[in-house]
Amino acid sequence: MPSLPSLPSPPTVLAHGIGSQHDLPISPFYAFAGAFTALFVSFLALGLLWSASRFRGDRSGLALPAGLQRVADAPATRTALRGLGLAASLAVLLSLLLGPDDPARNPAPGAVYVLLWVGLVPASLLLGPVWRLLNPLRALYRLLARLPAKPRTRPPLPARLGQWPAAAGLFAFTWLELVSPDPASTTTLLIALTGYAAVQLLLAARYGERWFAHGDAFEVYSELLARLSPLGRRSDGRLVLRNPFHGLDATPERPGLVATVCVLLGSTAYDGFSDNPSWINAIQTSPLGRTAAATLGLLGAVALVAALYCLCAAVTRLVCGPHPGPLTAFAHSLVPIALGYLVAHYFSLLVVEGPRTVIMALGTDNAPEPFSPLGPGGLAALQVIAVVTGHVLGVIAAHDRSVRLFPPARAVAGQLPMLALMITYTVGGLSLLLN
């Protein structure tokens, strides 16, 4: 698991902009046995007891008090959150420009790789798609839109674009974090962040503010994770408490959804594999060079995850019959799997390095050494539970969608390819954690 090192030489920092640490595993036999038991029992129970769809998407939820909704939707609240996001991004920018080029003394790398990338996971799960409100690029766009300018008609976003820009942005960020030669360098981060901001603002100037909901990688990332939040919006706009499965069921089937989730799964899998000594030796001795070899490894991991899912969708179509969107119909079931991988791989990073990053940002020179609240055994158990739970939730989401789309006689049989996919992903995920 990742942690901020005391500045090892750049060639040894092969995964994460801020290094890595290793945790002792639990028994592989008990981990795999528990995983297989959970998947098979859940599959059999669903087949016997769950014959009709129970999830109602964005039509469900218990409405929260009207006063609470008025506060949440008040212009003052939203302005304050946009200002907070803009102020935080300005602080990161100043740290990159004026701070030392040392991740042990500069909070900017931790702010990007820990507080933003990993911190969005619990924030989105608890509060919904928070980055939509905190996004400094949205705030900056709104400020620029107030400048006098000649009115013009903006073209609509092409429907086929979907979430493909966000998938590309997520891949670029994970490449920066896991592959780039010096990801924690202030120069590297400054170039990457300013370049990303410039591209986003230019495209928003062309398509309007609606661009961010489709093309901003972090907004789409936060929105996907928020599908499993108990806090959500009904189709009538009411703020509600809901069963997270209803929110997951409401995931829009946009082009690029599969690519986005596969980037999350594949990059997390590569992160776990990149610490393997044989892989480290392979990329360091590769005639292509370390960066090119690692890039191919990251691409290969994402492609493998996507290929397995596409194969599963094709077999499901053969078993159950034609469907207009066989790829996107079950893509939402990959979101809890991605969440399980994110929790398993990055929990330690957040609880260890998050507080130290905040302390550094507040100006404390002698930040404490990283300390995990869980011992190696407890952390390994948490990792296994997170991965297995994510796959079980994925099986439930896929089964509910299957009984809605296909006749009862084919719905359960059509889930066999998905069960095989879940088992394959589980074996791969646990192998990476326990190796």
CSV table of C-alpha atoms in Angstrom, one decimal:
chain,number,residue,atom,x,y,z
A,1,MET,CA,0.0,0.0,0.0
A,2,PRO,CA,1.2,3.5,-0.7
A,3,SER,CA,2.9,5.9,1.6
A,4,LEU,CA,5.2,8.9,1.4
A,5,PRO,CA,8.7,7.6,1.5
A,6,SER,CA,11.8,9.5,2.7
A,7,LEU,CA,12.7,10.3,-0.9
A,8,PRO,CA,14.0,7.2,-2.5
A,9,SER,CA,15.8,7.6,-5.8
A,10,PRO,CA,13.4,8.1,-8.7
A,11,PRO,CA,14.0,4.7,-10.4
A,12,THR,CA,12.6,3.0,-7.3
A,13,VAL,CA,9.3,4.9,-7.2
A,14,LEU,CA,7.5,2.7,-9.7
A,15,ALA,CA,3.9,2.9,-8.4
A,16,HIS,CA,2.1,6.0,-7.1
A,17,GLY,CA,3.6,9.4,-7.2
A,18,ILE,CA,4.3,9.0,-3.5
A,19,GLY,CA,5.7,5.5,-3.2
A,20,SER,CA,4.4,2.3,-1.8
A,21,GLN,CA,4.6,0.0,1.2
A,22,HIS,CA,3.8,-3.7,1.7
A,23,ASP,CA,1.4,-5.3,4.1
A,24,LEU,CA,1.5,-8.9,5.4
A,25,PRO,CA,-1.3,-11.0,3.8
A,26,ILE,CA,-3.7,-13.3,5.5
A,27,SER,CA,-4.0,-17.0,4.4
A,28,PRO,CA,-4.7,-17.3,0.7
A,29,PHE,CA,-6.7,-20.4,1.3
A,30,TYR,CA,-9.2,-18.8,3.6
A,31,ALA,CA,-9.4,-15.7,1.4
A,32,PHE,CA,-10.2,-17.6,-1.8
A,33,ALA,CA,-12.5,-20.0,0.0
A,34,GLY,CA,-14.5,-17.2,1.5
A,35,ALA,CA,-14.6,-15.3,-1.8
A,36,PHE,CA,-15.9,-18.3,-3.8
A,37,THR,CA,-18.4,-19.2,-1.1
A,38,ALA,CA,-19.8,-15.7,-1.0
A,39,LEU,CA,-20.1,-15.5,-4.8
A,40,PHE,CA,-21.7,-18.9,-5.2
A,41,VAL,CA,-24.1,-18.5,-2.3
A,42,SER,CA,-25.2,-15.1,-3.4
A,43,PHE,CA,-25.7,-16.4,-7.0
A,44,LEU,CA,-27.8,-19.4,-5.9
A,45,ALA,CA,-29.9,-17.3,-3.5
A,46,LEU,CA,-30.6,-14.7,-6.2
A,47,GLY,CA,-31.6,-17.4,-8.7
A,48,LEU,CA,-34.0,-19.0,-6.3
A,49,LEU,CA,-35.5,-16.0,-4.5
A,50,TRP,CA,-35.1,-13.0,-6.8
A,51,SER,CA,-37.3,-13.5,-9.8
A,52,ALA,CA,-38.4,-9.9,-10.5
A,53,SER,CA,-36.5,-6.6,-10.6
A,54,ARG,CA,-36.6,-4.7,-7.3
A,55,PHE,CA,-34.5,-1.6,-8.1
A,56,ARG,CA,-36.3,1.5,-9.3
A,57,GLY,CA,-33.4,3.8,-10.1
A,58,ASP,CA,-34.0,7.5,-9.5
A,59,ARG,CA,-37.7,7.0,-8.8
A,60,SER,CA,-37.0,5.8,-5.2
A,61,GLY,CA,-35.9,7.4,-2.0
A,62,LEU,CA,-37.2,8.8,1.3
A,63,ALA,CA,-37.4,12.6,0.9
A,64,LEU,CA,-35.3,14.6,3.4
A,65,PRO,CA,-36.8,17.6,5.2
A,66,ALA,CA,-37.6,20.5,3.0
A,67,GLY,CA,-35.5,22.8,5.2
A,68,LEU,CA,-32.4,20.7,4.7
A,69,GLN,CA,-32.9,20.7,1.0
A,70,ARG,CA,-33.3,24.5,0.9
A,71,VAL,CA,-30.0,24.8,2.7
A,72,ALA,CA,-28.3,22.3,0.4
A,73,ASP,CA,-29.6,24.1,-2.7
A,74,ALA,CA,-29.2,27.6,-1.5
A,75,PRO,CA,-27.0,29.8,-3.8
A,76,ALA,CA,-25.0,30.8,-0.7
A,77,THR,CA,-24.1,27.2,0.1
A,78,ARG,CA,-23.1,26.4,-3.5
A,79,THR,CA,-21.1,29.6,-3.8
A,80,ALA,CA,-19.3,28.8,-0.6
A,81,LEU,CA,-18.4,25.3,-1.8
A,82,ARG,CA,-17.2,26.6,-5.2
A,83,GLY,CA,-15.1,29.2,-3.3
A,84,LEU,CA,-13.7,26.4,-1.1
A,85,GLY,CA,-12.7,24.4,-4.1
A,86,LEU,CA,-11.1,27.4,-5.8
A,87,ALA,CA,-9.2,28.4,-2.7
A,88,ALA,CA,-7.9,24.8,-2.2
A,89,SER,CA,-6.7,24.6,-5.8
A,90,LEU,CA,-5.0,28.0,-5.5
A,91,ALA,CA,-3.2,26.8,-2.4
A,92,VAL,CA,-2.0,23.7,-4.3
A,93,LEU,CA,-0.9,25.9,-7.2
A,94,LEU,CA,1.1,28.2,-4.9
A,95,SER,CA,2.7,25.1,-3.2
A,96,LEU,CA,3.8,23.9,-6.6
A,97,LEU,CA,5.2,27.2,-7.6
A,98,LEU,CA,6.8,28.3,-4.4
A,99,GLY,CA,7.3,25.2,-2.3
A,100,PRO,CA,10.3,22.8,-2.2
A,101,ASP,CA,10.5,20.0,-4.8
A,102,ASP,CA,10.3,17.4,-2.1
A,103,PRO,CA,7.1,15.4,-1.4
A,104,ALA,CA,8.2,15.0,2.2
A,105,ARG,CA,8.0,18.8,2.7
A,106,ASN,CA,5.5,20.0,0.0
A,107,PRO,CA,1.8,19.1,0.6
A,108,ALA,CA,0.9,19.5,-3.1
A,109,PRO,CA,1.7,15.9,-4.2
A,110,GLY,CA,-0.3,14.5,-1.2
A,111,ALA,CA,-3.2,16.9,-2.0
A,112,VAL,CA,-3.4,15.6,-5.5
A,113,TYR,CA,-2.7,11.9,-5.1
A,114,VAL,CA,-4.2,11.4,-1.6
A,115,LEU,CA,-6.8,14.1,-0.7
A,116,LEU,CA,-8.2,14.5,-4.2
A,117,TRP,CA,-7.9,11.1,-5.9
A,118,VAL,CA,-8.4,8.9,-2.8
A,119,GLY,CA,-10.4,11.3,-0.7
A,120,LEU,CA,-13.1,11.6,-3.3
A,121,VAL,CA,-14.0,7.9,-2.6
A,122,PRO,CA,-15.4,8.4,0.9
A,123,ALA,CA,-16.6,11.9,0.2
A,124,SER,CA,-18.7,10.8,-2.8
A,125,LEU,CA,-20.0,7.7,-0.9
A,126,LEU,CA,-21.2,9.8,2.0
A,127,LEU,CA,-22.3,13.1,0.4
A,128,GLY,CA,-23.0,12.3,-3.3
A,129,PRO,CA,-21.2,13.8,-6.3
A,130,VAL,CA,-19.4,16.4,-4.3
A,131,TRP,CA,-16.8,17.3,-6.9
A,132,ARG,CA,-19.5,18.8,-9.0
A,133,LEU,CA,-19.8,21.5,-6.3
A,134,LEU,CA,-16.1,21.8,-5.4
A,135,ASN,CA,-14.7,21.6,-9.0
A,136,PRO,CA,-12.5,24.7,-9.3
A,137,LEU,CA,-12.7,24.5,-13.1
A,138,ARG,CA,-16.5,25.0,-12.9
A,139,ALA,CA,-16.0,28.0,-10.6
A,140,LEU,CA,-13.3,29.5,-12.8
A,141,TYR,CA,-15.5,29.0,-15.9
A,142,ARG,CA,-18.4,30.8,-14.2
A,143,LEU,CA,-16.1,33.7,-13.3
A,144,LEU,CA,-14.8,33.9,-16.9
A,145,ALA,CA,-18.4,33.7,-18.3
A,146,ARG,CA,-19.2,36.9,-16.5
A,147,LEU,CA,-16.7,38.8,-18.6
A,148,PRO,CA,-18.2,40.9,-21.4
A,149,ALA,CA,-18.3,38.9,-24.6
A,150,LYS,CA,-20.2,38.6,-27.8
A,151,PRO,CA,-23.2,36.2,-27.3
A,152,ARG,CA,-22.9,33.1,-29.4
A,153,THR,CA,-24.7,29.8,-29.8
A,154,ARG,CA,-22.8,26.8,-28.5
A,155,PRO,CA,-23.1,23.5,-30.3
A,156,PRO,CA,-24.7,20.6,-28.4
A,157,LEU,CA,-22.4,17.9,-27.1
A,158,PRO,CA,-22.2,15.0,-29.6
A,159,ALA,CA,-24.3,12.1,-28.3
A,160,ARG,CA,-21.6,9.6,-29.2
A,161,LEU,CA,-19.0,11.5,-27.1
A,162,GLY,CA,-20.6,10.3,-23.8
A,163,GLN,CA,-18.0,9.7,-21.1
A,164,TRP,CA,-15.1,8.9,-23.5
A,165,PRO,CA,-13.3,12.2,-22.6
A,166,ALA,CA,-13.6,11.3,-18.9
A,167,ALA,CA,-12.2,7.8,-19.6
A,168,ALA,CA,-9.3,9.4,-21.4
A,169,GLY,CA,-8.7,11.9,-18.6
A,170,LEU,CA,-8.8,9.1,-15.9
A,171,PHE,CA,-6.3,7.1,-17.9
A,172,ALA,CA,-4.0,10.1,-18.3
A,173,PHE,CA,-4.1,10.8,-14.5
A,174,THR,CA,-3.4,7.1,-13.6
A,175,TRP,CA,-0.5,7.2,-16.1
A,176,LEU,CA,0.8,10.3,-14.4
A,177,GLU,CA,0.5,8.6,-11.0
A,178,LEU,CA,1.7,5.1,-11.8
A,179,VAL,CA,4.0,5.4,-14.9
A,180,SER,CA,5.5,8.8,-15.3
A,181,PRO,CA,9.2,9.0,-14.4
A,182,ASP,CA,8.8,11.6,-11.6
A,183,PRO,CA,5.1,12.0,-10.7
A,184,ALA,CA,5.7,13.8,-7.4
A,185,SER,CA,7.9,16.5,-9.0
A,186,THR,CA,6.5,19.9,-8.7
A,187,THR,CA,7.4,20.6,-12.3
A,188,THR,CA,5.6,17.5,-13.5
A,189,LEU,CA,2.5,18.2,-11.5
A,190,LEU,CA,2.4,21.9,-12.5
A,191,ILE,CA,2.6,21.0,-16.2
A,192,ALA,CA,0.0,18.2,-15.9
A,193,LEU,CA,-2.5,20.2,-13.9
A,194,THR,CA,-2.3,23.4,-15.9
A,195,GLY,CA,-2.4,21.5,-19.1
A,196,TYR,CA,-5.5,19.6,-18.0
A,197,ALA,CA,-7.2,22.8,-16.8
A,198,ALA,CA,-6.5,24.6,-20.1
A,199,VAL,CA,-8.0,21.7,-22.1
A,200,GLN,CA,-11.1,21.5,-19.9
A,201,LEU,CA,-11.7,25.3,-20.0
A,202,LEU,CA,-11.3,25.5,-23.8
A,203,LEU,CA,-13.8,22.7,-24.3
A,204,ALA,CA,-16.2,24.2,-21.8
A,205,ALA,CA,-15.9,27.5,-23.7
A,206,ARG,CA,-17.0,25.6,-26.8
A,207,TYR,CA,-19.8,23.5,-25.3
A,208,GLY,CA,-20.8,25.3,-22.2
A,209,GLU,CA,-20.8,24.3,-18.5
A,210,ARG,CA,-22.5,21.0,-19.4
A,211,TRP,CA,-19.1,19.8,-20.7
A,212,PHE,CA,-17.8,19.2,-17.2
A,213,ALA,CA,-20.5,16.6,-16.3
A,214,HIS,CA,-19.3,14.5,-19.3
A,215,GLY,CA,-15.7,15.4,-19.9
A,216,ASP,CA,-14.2,16.2,-16.6
A,217,ALA,CA,-12.5,13.1,-15.3
A,218,PHE,CA,-12.9,13.8,-11.6
A,219,GLU,CA,-16.6,14.8,-11.9
A,220,VAL,CA,-17.4,11.6,-13.7
A,221,TYR,CA,-15.3,9.6,-11.2
A,222,SER,CA,-17.1,11.2,-8.2
A,223,GLU,CA,-20.5,10.8,-9.9
A,224,LEU,CA,-19.9,7.1,-10.5
A,225,LEU,CA,-18.9,6.5,-6.9
A,226,ALA,CA,-21.8,8.5,-5.7
A,227,ARG,CA,-24.2,6.1,-7.4
A,228,LEU,CA,-23.6,3.9,-4.3
A,229,SER,CA,-24.2,6.8,-1.8
A,230,PRO,CA,-27.3,6.6,0.4
A,231,LEU,CA,-27.8,10.3,-0.3
A,232,GLY,CA,-29.1,11.1,-3.7
A,233,ARG,CA,-31.6,12.9,-5.9
A,234,ARG,CA,-34.9,11.6,-7.1
A,235,SER,CA,-36.1,12.2,-10.6
A,236,ASP,CA,-38.3,15.1,-9.3
A,237,GLY,CA,-35.2,16.8,-7.9
A,238,ARG,CA,-35.9,16.0,-4.2
A,239,LEU,CA,-32.9,15.2,-2.0
A,240,VAL,CA,-33.5,11.7,-0.6
A,241,LEU,CA,-32.1,8.9,1.5
A,242,ARG,CA,-32.2,5.7,-0.6
A,243,ASN,CA,-31.0,2.2,-1.0
A,244,PRO,CA,-27.6,2.6,-2.8
A,245,PHE,CA,-28.7,-0.1,-5.3
A,246,HIS,CA,-31.4,2.2,-6.5
A,247,GLY,CA,-28.8,4.9,-7.2
A,248,LEU,CA,-26.6,2.3,-8.9
A,249,ASP,CA,-29.5,1.2,-11.1
A,250,ALA,CA,-30.0,4.8,-12.3
A,251,THR,CA,-26.5,4.9,-13.8
A,252,PRO,CA,-26.9,6.4,-17.3
A,253,GLU,CA,-26.0,4.0,-20.0
A,254,ARG,CA,-23.7,6.5,-21.9
A,255,PRO,CA,-21.1,5.7,-24.5
A,256,GLY,CA,-17.7,5.4,-22.7
A,257,LEU,CA,-19.2,4.1,-19.4
A,258,VAL,CA,-17.6,0.7,-19.9
A,259,ALA,CA,-14.3,2.4,-20.8
A,260,THR,CA,-14.4,4.6,-17.7
A,261,VAL,CA,-15.0,1.7,-15.3
A,262,CYS,CA,-12.5,-0.5,-17.0
A,263,VAL,CA,-9.8,2.3,-16.6
A,264,LEU,CA,-10.6,2.4,-12.9
A,265,LEU,CA,-10.4,-1.4,-12.6
A,266,GLY,CA,-7.4,-1.9,-14.8
A,267,SER,CA,-5.3,0.9,-13.4
A,268,THR,CA,-5.9,-0.3,-9.8
A,269,ALA,CA,-5.0,-3.8,-10.9
A,270,TYR,CA,-1.8,-2.5,-12.5
A,271,ASP,CA,-1.1,-0.6,-9.3
A,272,GLY,CA,-1.2,-3.8,-7.3
A,273,PHE,CA,1.0,-5.7,-9.9
A,274,SER,CA,3.5,-2.9,-10.4
A,275,ASP,CA,5.2,-3.7,-7.0
A,276,ASN,CA,5.9,-7.3,-8.1
A,277,PRO,CA,9.7,-7.7,-8.2
A,278,SER,CA,9.6,-9.6,-11.5
A,279,TRP,CA,7.7,-6.8,-13.1
A,280,ILE,CA,10.0,-4.2,-11.6
A,281,ASN,CA,13.0,-6.1,-13.1
A,282,ALA,CA,11.2,-6.5,-16.4
A,283,ILE,CA,10.5,-2.8,-17.0
A,284,GLN,CA,13.9,-1.7,-15.7
A,285,THR,CA,15.7,-4.0,-18.1
A,286,SER,CA,13.3,-3.6,-21.0
A,287,PRO,CA,14.9,-2.4,-24.3
A,288,LEU,CA,11.9,-0.1,-24.7
A,289,GLY,CA,12.8,1.8,-21.6
A,290,ARG,CA,11.1,1.9,-18.2
A,291,THR,CA,8.4,4.5,-19.1
A,292,ALA,CA,7.4,2.9,-22.4
A,293,ALA,CA,7.3,-0.6,-20.9
A,294,ALA,CA,5.3,0.6,-17.9
A,295,THR,CA,2.9,2.4,-20.2
A,296,LEU,CA,2.3,-0.8,-22.2
A,297,GLY,CA,1.7,-2.6,-18.9
A,298,LEU,CA,-0.9,-0.1,-17.8
A,299,LEU,CA,-2.6,-0.3,-21.2
A,300,GLY,CA,-2.5,-4.1,-21.1
A,301,ALA,CA,-4.2,-4.2,-17.7
A,302,VAL,CA,-7.0,-1.9,-18.8
A,303,ALA,CA,-7.4,-3.8,-22.1
A,304,LEU,CA,-7.5,-7.1,-20.3
A,305,VAL,CA,-10.2,-6.0,-17.9
A,306,ALA,CA,-12.2,-4.6,-20.9
A,307,ALA,CA,-11.7,-7.6,-23.0
A,308,LEU,CA,-13.0,-10.0,-20.3
A,309,TYR,CA,-16.1,-7.8,-19.8
A,310,CYS,CA,-16.8,-7.6,-23.5
A,311,LEU,CA,-16.4,-11.4,-23.8
A,312,CYS,CA,-18.9,-11.8,-20.9
A,313,ALA,CA,-21.4,-9.4,-22.6
A,314,ALA,CA,-21.1,-11.4,-25.9
A,315,VAL,CA,-21.7,-14.7,-24.2
A,316,THR,CA,-24.7,-13.2,-22.3
A,317,ARG,CA,-26.1,-12.1,-25.6
A,318,LEU,CA,-25.7,-15.6,-27.1
A,319,VAL,CA,-27.5,-17.2,-24.1
A,320,CYS,CA,-30.3,-14.7,-23.6
A,321,GLY,CA,-30.9,-13.4,-27.1
A,322,PRO,CA,-30.3,-10.0,-28.8
A,323,HIS,CA,-30.2,-6.8,-26.8
A,324,PRO,CA,-29.7,-3.3,-28.1
A,325,GLY,CA,-27.0,-2.4,-25.6
A,326,PRO,CA,-25.3,-5.5,-24.3
A,327,LEU,CA,-22.2,-3.7,-23.2
A,328,THR,CA,-23.7,-0.8,-21.3
A,329,ALA,CA,-26.6,-2.8,-19.9
A,330,PHE,CA,-24.5,-4.4,-17.2
A,331,ALA,CA,-21.7,-1.8,-16.9
A,332,HIS,CA,-23.2,-0.4,-13.7
A,333,SER,CA,-22.4,-3.7,-12.0
A,334,LEU,CA,-18.7,-3.0,-12.4
A,335,VAL,CA,-18.9,0.1,-10.3
A,336,PRO,CA,-19.1,-1.7,-6.8
A,337,ILE,CA,-16.2,-3.9,-8.0
A,338,ALA,CA,-14.1,-0.8,-8.8
A,339,LEU,CA,-15.1,0.6,-5.4
A,340,GLY,CA,-14.0,-2.5,-3.7
A,341,TYR,CA,-10.6,-2.4,-5.4
A,342,LEU,CA,-10.2,1.3,-4.6
A,343,VAL,CA,-10.9,0.7,-0.9
A,344,ALA,CA,-8.6,-2.3,-0.8
A,345,HIS,CA,-5.7,-0.6,-2.4
A,346,TYR,CA,-6.0,2.9,-1.1
A,347,PHE,CA,-7.4,2.8,2.4
A,348,SER,CA,-4.0,2.7,4.0
A,349,LEU,CA,-2.8,5.5,1.8
A,350,LEU,CA,-5.7,7.8,2.9
A,351,VAL,CA,-5.6,7.2,6.6
A,352,VAL,CA,-1.8,7.3,6.8
A,353,GLU,CA,-0.8,10.1,4.4
A,354,GLY,CA,-4.0,12.1,4.4
A,355,PRO,CA,-3.5,13.6,7.9
A,356,ARG,CA,0.2,14.2,7.3
A,357,THR,CA,-0.7,16.1,4.1
A,358,VAL,CA,-3.2,18.3,6.0
A,359,ILE,CA,-0.6,19.0,8.7
A,360,MET,CA,2.0,20.0,6.1
A,361,ALA,CA,-0.5,22.2,4.4
A,362,LEU,CA,-1.2,24.0,7.7
A,363,GLY,CA,2.4,24.8,8.0
A,364,THR,CA,3.7,22.3,10.5
A,365,ASP,CA,7.4,21.5,9.7
A,366,ASN,CA,7.7,18.3,11.7
A,367,ALA,CA,4.7,16.2,10.5
A,368,PRO,CA,4.5,12.9,12.3
A,369,GLU,CA,5.7,9.7,10.7
A,370,PRO,CA,3.0,7.6,8.9
A,371,PHE,CA,1.1,5.3,11.3
A,372,SER,CA,-1.7,2.9,10.2
A,373,PRO,CA,-4.6,2.4,12.6
A,374,LEU,CA,-4.8,-1.2,11.5
A,375,GLY,CA,-2.2,-3.9,12.0
A,376,PRO,CA,-1.0,-5.9,9.0
A,377,GLY,CA,-3.6,-8.7,9.6
A,378,GLY,CA,-6.5,-6.3,10.1
A,379,LEU,CA,-5.5,-4.3,6.9
A,380,ALA,CA,-5.2,-7.5,4.9
A,381,ALA,CA,-8.7,-8.7,6.2
A,382,LEU,CA,-10.1,-5.3,5.2
A,383,GLN,CA,-8.7,-5.6,1.7
A,384,VAL,CA,-10.1,-9.1,1.1
A,385,ILE,CA,-13.5,-8.1,2.5
A,386,ALA,CA,-13.6,-5.0,0.3
A,387,VAL,CA,-12.8,-6.9,-2.9
A,388,VAL,CA,-15.3,-9.8,-2.1
A,389,THR,CA,-18.0,-7.4,-1.1
A,390,GLY,CA,-17.6,-5.4,-4.2
A,391,HIS,CA,-18.0,-8.5,-6.4
A,392,VAL,CA,-21.1,-9.7,-4.4
A,393,LEU,CA,-22.7,-6.3,-4.9
A,394,GLY,CA,-21.9,-6.5,-8.6
A,395,VAL,CA,-23.6,-9.9,-8.8
A,396,ILE,CA,-26.7,-8.5,-7.2
A,397,ALA,CA,-26.8,-5.5,-9.5
A,398,ALA,CA,-26.3,-7.6,-12.6
A,399,HIS,CA,-28.9,-10.1,-11.5
A,400,ASP,CA,-31.6,-7.5,-11.0
A,401,ARG,CA,-30.9,-6.0,-14.4
A,402,SER,CA,-31.0,-9.5,-16.0
A,403,VAL,CA,-34.4,-10.4,-14.6
A,404,ARG,CA,-35.7,-7.0,-15.9
A,405,LEU,CA,-34.3,-7.4,-19.4
A,406,PHE,CA,-34.7,-11.1,-20.1
A,407,PRO,CA,-37.5,-13.8,-19.8
A,408,PRO,CA,-37.3,-15.7,-16.5
A,409,ALA,CA,-36.2,-18.9,-18.2
A,410,ARG,CA,-33.1,-17.2,-19.6
A,411,ALA,CA,-32.4,-14.6,-16.9
A,412,VAL,CA,-30.5,-16.9,-14.5
A,413,ALA,CA,-28.7,-18.8,-17.2
A,414,GLY,CA,-27.7,-15.5,-18.7
A,415,GLN,CA,-26.0,-14.6,-15.4
A,416,LEU,CA,-23.5,-17.5,-15.6
A,417,PRO,CA,-21.1,-15.5,-17.9
A,418,MET,CA,-21.3,-12.7,-15.4
A,419,LEU,CA,-20.6,-15.0,-12.5
A,420,ALA,CA,-17.6,-16.4,-14.4
A,421,LEU,CA,-16.4,-12.8,-14.9
A,422,MET,CA,-16.8,-12.0,-11.2
A,423,ILE,CA,-14.9,-15.1,-10.2
A,424,THR,CA,-12.1,-14.2,-12.7
A,425,TYR,CA,-11.9,-10.7,-11.4
A,426,THR,CA,-12.0,-11.9,-7.8
A,427,VAL,CA,-9.1,-14.4,-8.4
A,428,GLY,CA,-7.1,-11.7,-10.1
A,429,GLY,CA,-7.8,-9.0,-7.4
A,430,LEU,CA,-7.1,-11.3,-4.5
A,431,SER,CA,-4.0,-12.7,-6.1
A,432,LEU,CA,-2.6,-9.2,-6.5
A,433,LEU,CA,-3.4,-8.3,-2.8
A,434,LEU,CA,-2.1,-11.6,-1.4
A,435,ASN,CA,1.0,-12.0,-3.6
